[in-house]
mmCIF file of C-alpha atoms and ligand atoms in Angstrom:
data_model
loop_
_atom_site.group_PDB
_atom_site.id
_atom_site.type_symbol
_atom_site.label_atom_id
_atom_site.label_comp_id
_atom_site.label_asym_id
_atom_site.label_seq_id
_atom_site.Cartn_x
_atom_site.Cartn_y
_atom_site.Cartn_z
ATOM 1 C CA MET R 1 21.316 -10.311 -15.095
ATOM 2 C CA ASN R 2 20.706 -7.204 -13.546
ATOM 3 C CA SER R 3 22.410 -7.726 -9.994
ATOM 4 C CA GLU R 4 22.558 -4.055 -9.359
ATOM 5 C CA LEU R 5 18.761 -4.251 -8.815
ATOM 6 C CA CYS R 6 18.910 -7.499 -7.919
ATOM 7 C CA SER R 7 20.571 -7.356 -5.372
ATOM 8 C CA LYS R 8 19.403 -3.923 -3.954
ATOM 9 C CA ILE R 9 15.641 -6.196 -3.968
ATOM 10 C CA SER R 10 17.134 -8.734 -1.611
ATOM 11 C CA PHE R 11 18.946 -5.970 0.039
ATOM 12 C CA TYR R 12 15.309 -4.215 1.658
ATOM 13 C CA LYS R 13 13.995 -8.218 1.473
ATOM 14 C CA ASN R 14 16.417 -9.639 4.228
ATOM 15 C CA LYS R 15 15.388 -7.141 5.872
ATOM 16 C CA LEU R 16 11.365 -7.981 6.626
ATOM 17 C CA PRO R 17 10.271 -10.106 8.345
ATOM 18 C CA ASP R 18 8.429 -13.434 7.654
ATOM 19 C CA ASN R 19 5.123 -13.254 5.661
ATOM 20 C CA GLY R 20 6.340 -9.472 4.671
ATOM 21 C CA ILE R 21 5.989 -7.682 1.208
ATOM 22 C CA LEU R 22 8.895 -5.489 -0.412
ATOM 23 C CA VAL R 23 6.395 -3.637 -1.861
ATOM 24 C CA ALA R 24 8.407 -2.094 -5.163
ATOM 25 C CA VAL R 25 7.116 1.318 -6.081
ATOM 26 C CA SER R 26 8.021 1.904 -9.648
ATOM 27 C CA LYS R 27 5.635 4.300 -10.059
ATOM 28 C CA THR R 28 6.783 7.600 -12.974
ATOM 29 C CA LYS R 29 9.517 4.482 -14.053
ATOM 30 C CA PRO R 30 9.279 2.540 -17.602
ATOM 31 C CA VAL R 31 8.097 -0.779 -17.996
ATOM 32 C CA GLU R 32 11.522 -1.723 -18.932
ATOM 33 C CA MET R 33 12.725 -0.991 -15.683
ATOM 34 C CA ILE R 34 9.758 -2.995 -13.720
ATOM 35 C CA ARG R 35 10.187 -6.780 -16.074
ATOM 36 C CA LYS R 36 14.076 -5.681 -14.729
ATOM 37 C CA ALA R 37 12.935 -6.495 -11.963
ATOM 38 C CA TYR R 38 10.796 -8.933 -12.799
ATOM 39 C CA ASP R 39 13.701 -11.096 -13.858
ATOM 40 C CA CYS R 40 15.151 -11.260 -10.210
ATOM 41 C CA GLY R 41 12.300 -13.081 -9.406
ATOM 42 C CA HIS R 42 10.326 -9.815 -6.899
ATOM 43 C CA ARG R 43 6.344 -9.796 -7.818
ATOM 44 C CA ASP R 44 5.246 -7.205 -5.733
ATOM 45 C CA PHE R 45 4.993 -3.673 -7.530
ATOM 46 C CA GLY R 46 3.245 -0.775 -6.159
ATOM 47 C CA GLU R 47 1.293 2.445 -8.003
ATOM 48 C CA ASN R 48 -0.311 5.560 -7.003
ATOM 49 C CA LYS R 49 -2.188 6.269 -9.687
ATOM 50 C CA VAL R 50 -4.666 4.255 -12.457
ATOM 51 C CA GLN R 51 -3.271 6.247 -15.592
ATOM 52 C CA GLU R 52 -0.176 4.809 -15.069
ATOM 53 C CA LEU R 53 -1.423 1.134 -13.662
ATOM 54 C CA ARG R 54 -3.483 0.879 -16.794
ATOM 55 C CA GLU R 55 -0.740 1.337 -19.607
ATOM 56 C CA LYS R 56 1.583 -0.750 -17.212
ATOM 57 C CA VAL R 57 -0.464 -3.602 -16.753
ATOM 58 C CA PRO R 58 -0.736 -4.986 -19.816
ATOM 59 C CA LEU R 59 2.469 -5.086 -20.626
ATOM 60 C CA LEU R 60 3.903 -7.198 -17.850
ATOM 61 C CA PRO R 61 3.346 -10.967 -16.871
ATOM 62 C CA GLY R 62 0.408 -12.724 -14.933
ATOM 63 C CA ASP R 63 1.207 -12.602 -11.580
ATOM 64 C CA ILE R 64 2.177 -9.180 -11.049
ATOM 65 C CA ARG R 65 1.109 -8.882 -7.778
ATOM 66 C CA TRP R 66 -0.273 -5.165 -7.999
ATOM 67 C CA HIS R 67 -0.135 -2.924 -5.336
ATOM 68 C CA MET R 68 -2.496 0.148 -5.149
ATOM 69 C CA ILE R 69 -0.348 2.794 -2.587
ATOM 70 C CA GLY R 70 -1.170 6.029 -3.872
ATOM 71 C CA HIS R 71 -4.859 8.059 -3.252
ATOM 72 C CA LEU R 72 -7.338 6.885 -4.979
ATOM 73 C CA GLN R 73 -10.907 7.996 -6.971
ATOM 74 C CA SER R 74 -14.056 6.428 -6.637
ATOM 75 C CA ASN R 75 -15.129 6.294 -9.974
ATOM 76 C CA LYS R 76 -11.888 5.155 -10.824
ATOM 77 C CA VAL R 77 -11.767 1.420 -9.314
ATOM 78 C CA LYS R 78 -13.538 -0.029 -11.994
ATOM 79 C CA TYR R 79 -10.729 0.065 -13.738
ATOM 80 C CA ILE R 80 -7.846 -1.219 -10.867
ATOM 81 C CA ALA R 81 -10.896 -4.346 -9.845
ATOM 82 C CA PRO R 82 -10.274 -6.977 -11.521
ATOM 83 C CA TYR R 83 -6.660 -7.829 -10.712
ATOM 84 C CA ILE R 84 -5.317 -5.329 -7.836
ATOM 85 C CA PHE R 85 -3.629 -7.439 -5.445
ATOM 86 C CA LEU R 86 -4.022 -4.760 -2.443
ATOM 87 C CA ILE R 87 -5.325 -1.231 -2.614
ATOM 88 C CA HIS R 88 -3.504 0.644 0.367
ATOM 89 C CA SER R 89 -5.264 3.766 0.212
ATOM 90 C CA VAL R 90 -8.474 2.972 1.867
ATOM 91 C CA ASP R 91 -9.218 6.364 3.102
ATOM 92 C CA ASN R 92 -12.959 7.154 3.093
ATOM 93 C CA GLU R 93 -16.235 4.947 3.531
ATOM 94 C CA LYS R 94 -16.972 6.334 -0.938
ATOM 95 C CA LEU R 95 -14.413 4.434 -1.687
ATOM 96 C CA LEU R 96 -14.705 1.424 -0.370
ATOM 97 C CA LYS R 97 -18.517 1.114 -0.985
ATOM 98 C CA GLU R 98 -16.798 1.889 -4.217
ATOM 99 C CA ILE R 99 -14.644 -1.912 -4.337
ATOM 100 C CA ASN R 100 -16.940 -3.673 -2.190
ATOM 101 C CA LYS R 101 -19.568 -3.329 -5.644
ATOM 102 C CA HIS R 102 -16.871 -3.476 -8.450
ATOM 103 C CA ALA R 103 -15.690 -6.827 -6.002
ATOM 104 C CA LEU R 104 -19.310 -8.150 -5.876
ATOM 105 C CA LYS R 105 -18.982 -7.383 -9.896
ATOM 106 C CA HIS R 106 -15.951 -9.691 -10.834
ATOM 107 C CA ASN R 107 -17.092 -12.049 -8.554
ATOM 108 C CA ARG R 108 -13.439 -11.730 -6.327
ATOM 109 C CA GLU R 109 -12.815 -10.304 -2.869
ATOM 110 C CA ILE R 110 -10.499 -7.517 -3.296
ATOM 111 C CA GLN R 111 -7.877 -7.180 -0.316
ATOM 112 C CA VAL R 112 -7.729 -3.350 1.340
ATOM 113 C CA LEU R 113 -5.669 -1.769 4.144
ATOM 114 C CA PHE R 114 -7.696 1.011 5.267
ATOM 115 C CA GLN R 115 -4.458 4.438 5.158
ATOM 116 C CA ILE R 116 -4.464 5.967 8.559
ATOM 117 C CA LYS R 117 -3.490 9.922 8.644
ATOM 118 C CA ILE R 118 -0.704 9.897 11.547
ATOM 119 C CA ALA R 119 2.046 12.569 10.414
ATOM 120 C CA ARG R 120 0.888 15.713 10.994
ATOM 121 C CA GLU R 121 1.202 17.447 7.312
ATOM 122 C CA GLU R 122 -1.825 18.981 6.399
ATOM 123 C CA THR R 123 -1.499 17.229 3.135
ATOM 124 C CA LYS R 124 -1.091 13.549 3.981
ATOM 125 C CA TYR R 125 -4.660 11.858 3.404
ATOM 126 C CA GLY R 126 -5.806 9.388 6.068
ATOM 127 C CA LEU R 127 -8.937 8.373 8.242
ATOM 128 C CA THR R 128 -8.746 10.496 11.473
ATOM 129 C CA GLU R 129 -8.666 7.339 14.140
ATOM 130 C CA LYS R 130 -12.132 9.150 14.960
ATOM 131 C CA ALA R 131 -13.621 8.275 10.224
ATOM 132 C CA TYR R 132 -11.269 5.117 10.907
ATOM 133 C CA HIS R 133 -13.561 3.214 14.083
ATOM 134 C CA ASP R 134 -16.840 4.670 12.118
ATOM 135 C CA LEU R 135 -16.133 3.077 8.720
ATOM 136 C CA LEU R 136 -14.737 -0.685 11.106
ATOM 137 C CA LYS R 137 -17.909 -0.976 12.964
ATOM 138 C CA LYS R 138 -20.259 -0.855 9.929
ATOM 139 C CA TYR R 139 -16.559 -3.404 8.197
ATOM 140 C CA LEU R 140 -17.787 -4.981 10.177
ATOM 141 C CA ASN R 141 -20.824 -4.869 10.710
ATOM 142 C CA GLY R 142 -20.719 -6.866 6.877
ATOM 143 C CA GLU R 143 -21.654 -3.690 4.698
ATOM 144 C CA PHE R 144 -18.871 -4.480 2.479
ATOM 145 C CA PRO R 145 -18.618 -8.008 1.472
ATOM 146 C CA GLY R 146 -16.992 -8.049 -1.380
ATOM 147 C CA VAL R 147 -13.814 -6.373 0.513
ATOM 148 C CA LYS R 148 -11.149 -7.791 2.945
ATOM 149 C CA LEU R 149 -9.724 -5.950 5.310
ATOM 150 C CA LYS R 150 -6.240 -7.429 5.611
ATOM 151 C CA GLY R 151 -5.097 -3.889 7.885
ATOM 152 C CA LEU R 152 -2.819 -0.777 7.706
ATOM 153 C CA MET R 153 -0.858 1.927 6.255
ATOM 154 C CA GLY R 154 0.272 5.258 6.781
ATOM 155 C CA MET R 155 3.281 7.887 5.945
ATOM 156 C CA ALA R 156 4.617 9.794 8.199
ATOM 157 C CA THR R 157 6.239 13.311 8.053
ATOM 158 C CA PHE R 158 8.141 14.146 5.867
ATOM 159 C CA THR R 159 10.888 15.289 8.642
ATOM 160 C CA SER R 160 14.444 14.864 10.203
ATOM 161 C CA ASP R 161 12.955 14.435 13.213
ATOM 162 C CA GLN R 162 13.419 10.044 13.623
ATOM 163 C CA LYS R 163 11.858 10.808 16.701
ATOM 164 C CA GLN R 164 8.280 11.577 15.530
ATOM 165 C CA ILE R 165 8.036 9.401 12.814
ATOM 166 C CA ALA R 166 8.986 6.974 15.891
ATOM 167 C CA SER R 167 6.188 8.179 17.676
ATOM 168 C CA GLU R 168 3.887 8.363 14.359
ATOM 169 C CA PHE R 169 4.834 4.608 13.392
ATOM 170 C CA GLY R 170 4.029 3.559 16.592
ATOM 171 C CA TYR R 171 0.871 4.302 16.964
ATOM 172 C CA LEU R 172 -0.439 3.349 13.949
ATOM 173 C CA LYS R 173 1.610 -0.074 15.195
ATOM 174 C CA LYS R 174 -1.021 0.314 18.287
ATOM 175 C CA LEU R 175 -4.390 0.798 16.206
ATOM 176 C CA PHE R 176 -2.841 -2.505 14.242
ATOM 177 C CA ASP R 177 -2.680 -4.335 17.294
ATOM 178 C CA GLU R 178 -6.324 -3.729 18.920
ATOM 179 C CA LEU R 179 -7.309 -4.835 15.092
ATOM 180 C CA LYS R 180 -5.907 -7.647 14.655
ATOM 181 C CA THR R 181 -7.729 -8.697 17.916
ATOM 182 C CA LYS R 182 -11.046 -7.657 15.879
ATOM 183 C CA ILE R 183 -10.396 -9.342 13.188
ATOM 184 C CA PRO R 184 -7.857 -12.612 13.337
ATOM 185 C CA ASP R 185 -7.645 -11.992 9.089
ATOM 186 C CA VAL R 186 -5.547 -8.699 9.694
ATOM 187 C CA GLU R 187 -2.164 -9.482 8.720
ATOM 188 C CA TYR R 188 -0.565 -5.697 7.048
ATOM 189 C CA LEU R 189 1.118 -3.215 8.956
ATOM 190 C CA SER R 190 1.900 -0.780 5.804
ATOM 191 C CA MET R 191 4.931 1.466 6.894
ATOM 192 C CA GLY R 192 8.132 2.345 6.095
ATOM 193 C CA MET R 193 8.984 3.977 2.604
ATOM 194 C CA THR R 194 12.942 4.967 1.586
ATOM 195 C CA GLY R 195 13.995 6.682 3.991
ATOM 196 C CA ASP R 196 12.530 6.199 6.685
ATOM 197 C CA TYR R 197 11.738 2.529 5.956
ATOM 198 C CA GLU R 198 13.887 1.367 9.464
ATOM 199 C CA ILE R 199 12.272 3.516 11.774
ATOM 200 C CA ALA R 200 8.480 1.362 10.254
ATOM 201 C CA LEU R 201 10.790 -2.231 10.400
ATOM 202 C CA LYS R 202 11.725 -1.132 14.045
ATOM 203 C CA ASN R 203 8.217 0.095 14.229
ATOM 204 C CA GLY R 204 6.058 -3.633 13.717
ATOM 205 C CA ALA R 205 5.833 -2.433 9.974
ATOM 206 C CA ASN R 206 5.620 -5.772 8.009
ATOM 207 C CA VAL R 207 4.938 -4.529 4.582
ATOM 208 C CA ILE R 208 7.053 -1.033 3.094
ATOM 209 C CA ARG R 209 7.212 1.025 -0.022
ATOM 210 C CA ILE R 210 10.550 0.780 -1.400
ATOM 211 C CA GLY R 211 11.181 3.074 -4.912
ATOM 212 C CA SER R 212 13.712 5.374 -4.831
ATOM 213 C CA GLY R 213 16.186 2.722 -2.884
ATOM 214 C CA ILE R 214 15.605 0.443 -6.329
ATOM 215 C CA PHE R 215 14.807 2.187 -9.183
ATOM 216 C CA GLY R 216 16.138 5.236 -8.455
ATOM 217 C CA GLU R 217 15.493 8.954 -8.144
ATOM 218 C CA ARG R 218 12.563 9.471 -9.779
ATOM 219 C CA LYS R 219 12.327 12.636 -12.364
ATOM 220 C CA TYR R 220 8.844 14.224 -13.314
HETATM 221 C C1 PLP F 1 6.292 7.507 -3.755
HETATM 222 C C2 PLP F 1 5.995 6.910 -2.975
HETATM 223 C C3 PLP F 1 6.255 5.520 -1.755
HETATM 224 C C4 PLP F 1 7.874 5.168 -2.560
HETATM 225 O O1 PLP F 1 8.846 5.901 -2.225
HETATM 226 P P1 PLP F 1 10.116 5.795 -2.073
HETATM 227 O O2 PLP F 1 10.917 7.300 -0.975
HETATM 228 O O3 PLP F 1 10.934 6.336 -3.750
HETATM 229 O O4 PLP F 1 11.270 5.327 -1.865
HETATM 230 C C5 PLP F 1 5.876 4.705 -0.906
HETATM 231 N N1 PLP F 1 5.203 4.954 -0.455
HETATM 232 C C6 PLP F 1 4.079 5.789 -0.855
HETATM 233 C C7 PLP F 1 1.822 5.350 -0.841
HETATM 234 C C8 PLP F 1 4.132 6.395 -2.326
HETATM 235 O O5 PLP F 1 3.220 7.690 -2.738
#
């Protein structure tokens, strides 16, 4: 057995609340390594590029739950629509329309999270609060029948300032709690990576996305 990898996975899993999900972020890592994590019993894996998913998915077991966690271009939705378990990164209406279209085409419901811009950095994707409320209104009006909104996702500013990170996660938790009062099916709050997952969990995350903490540093 790959006891070191398995114990890293258990380490993070044990920190989660009940029904929480550990997304093992396997981007840039070879399928052999994903297979080892799979053999530890792990089933949730996250990738941030459609092309990489297209290469890896056919080589790995069919019961893996694939999470799309990176910025997603509308014209690439068609490639992942048949199997994707959860899209964490819905940050515009055009993308949601496209997900809806392909979900209906494949006769399935695609689960999504709305990605909210919580970081101060210009580079981080996500809906502003105004754009979020506009999109939510359309969703609640039934404009996307092929889509199931399961919660919210956010990435904090890359900083050593713990208070800043906590306040960004706290803000997202507040939006999440409001959303839950409107939609009972909403259950996932995806926030926290290797560097900030403890702050995320303290602020109510129940989905964490861990890459380097499980698989080691990435070399690009
Ligand atoms: C790469 C990535 C992660 C994991 O990052 P680590 O710091 O390696 O844990 C989490 N979320 C997103 C959106 C990512 O792109």
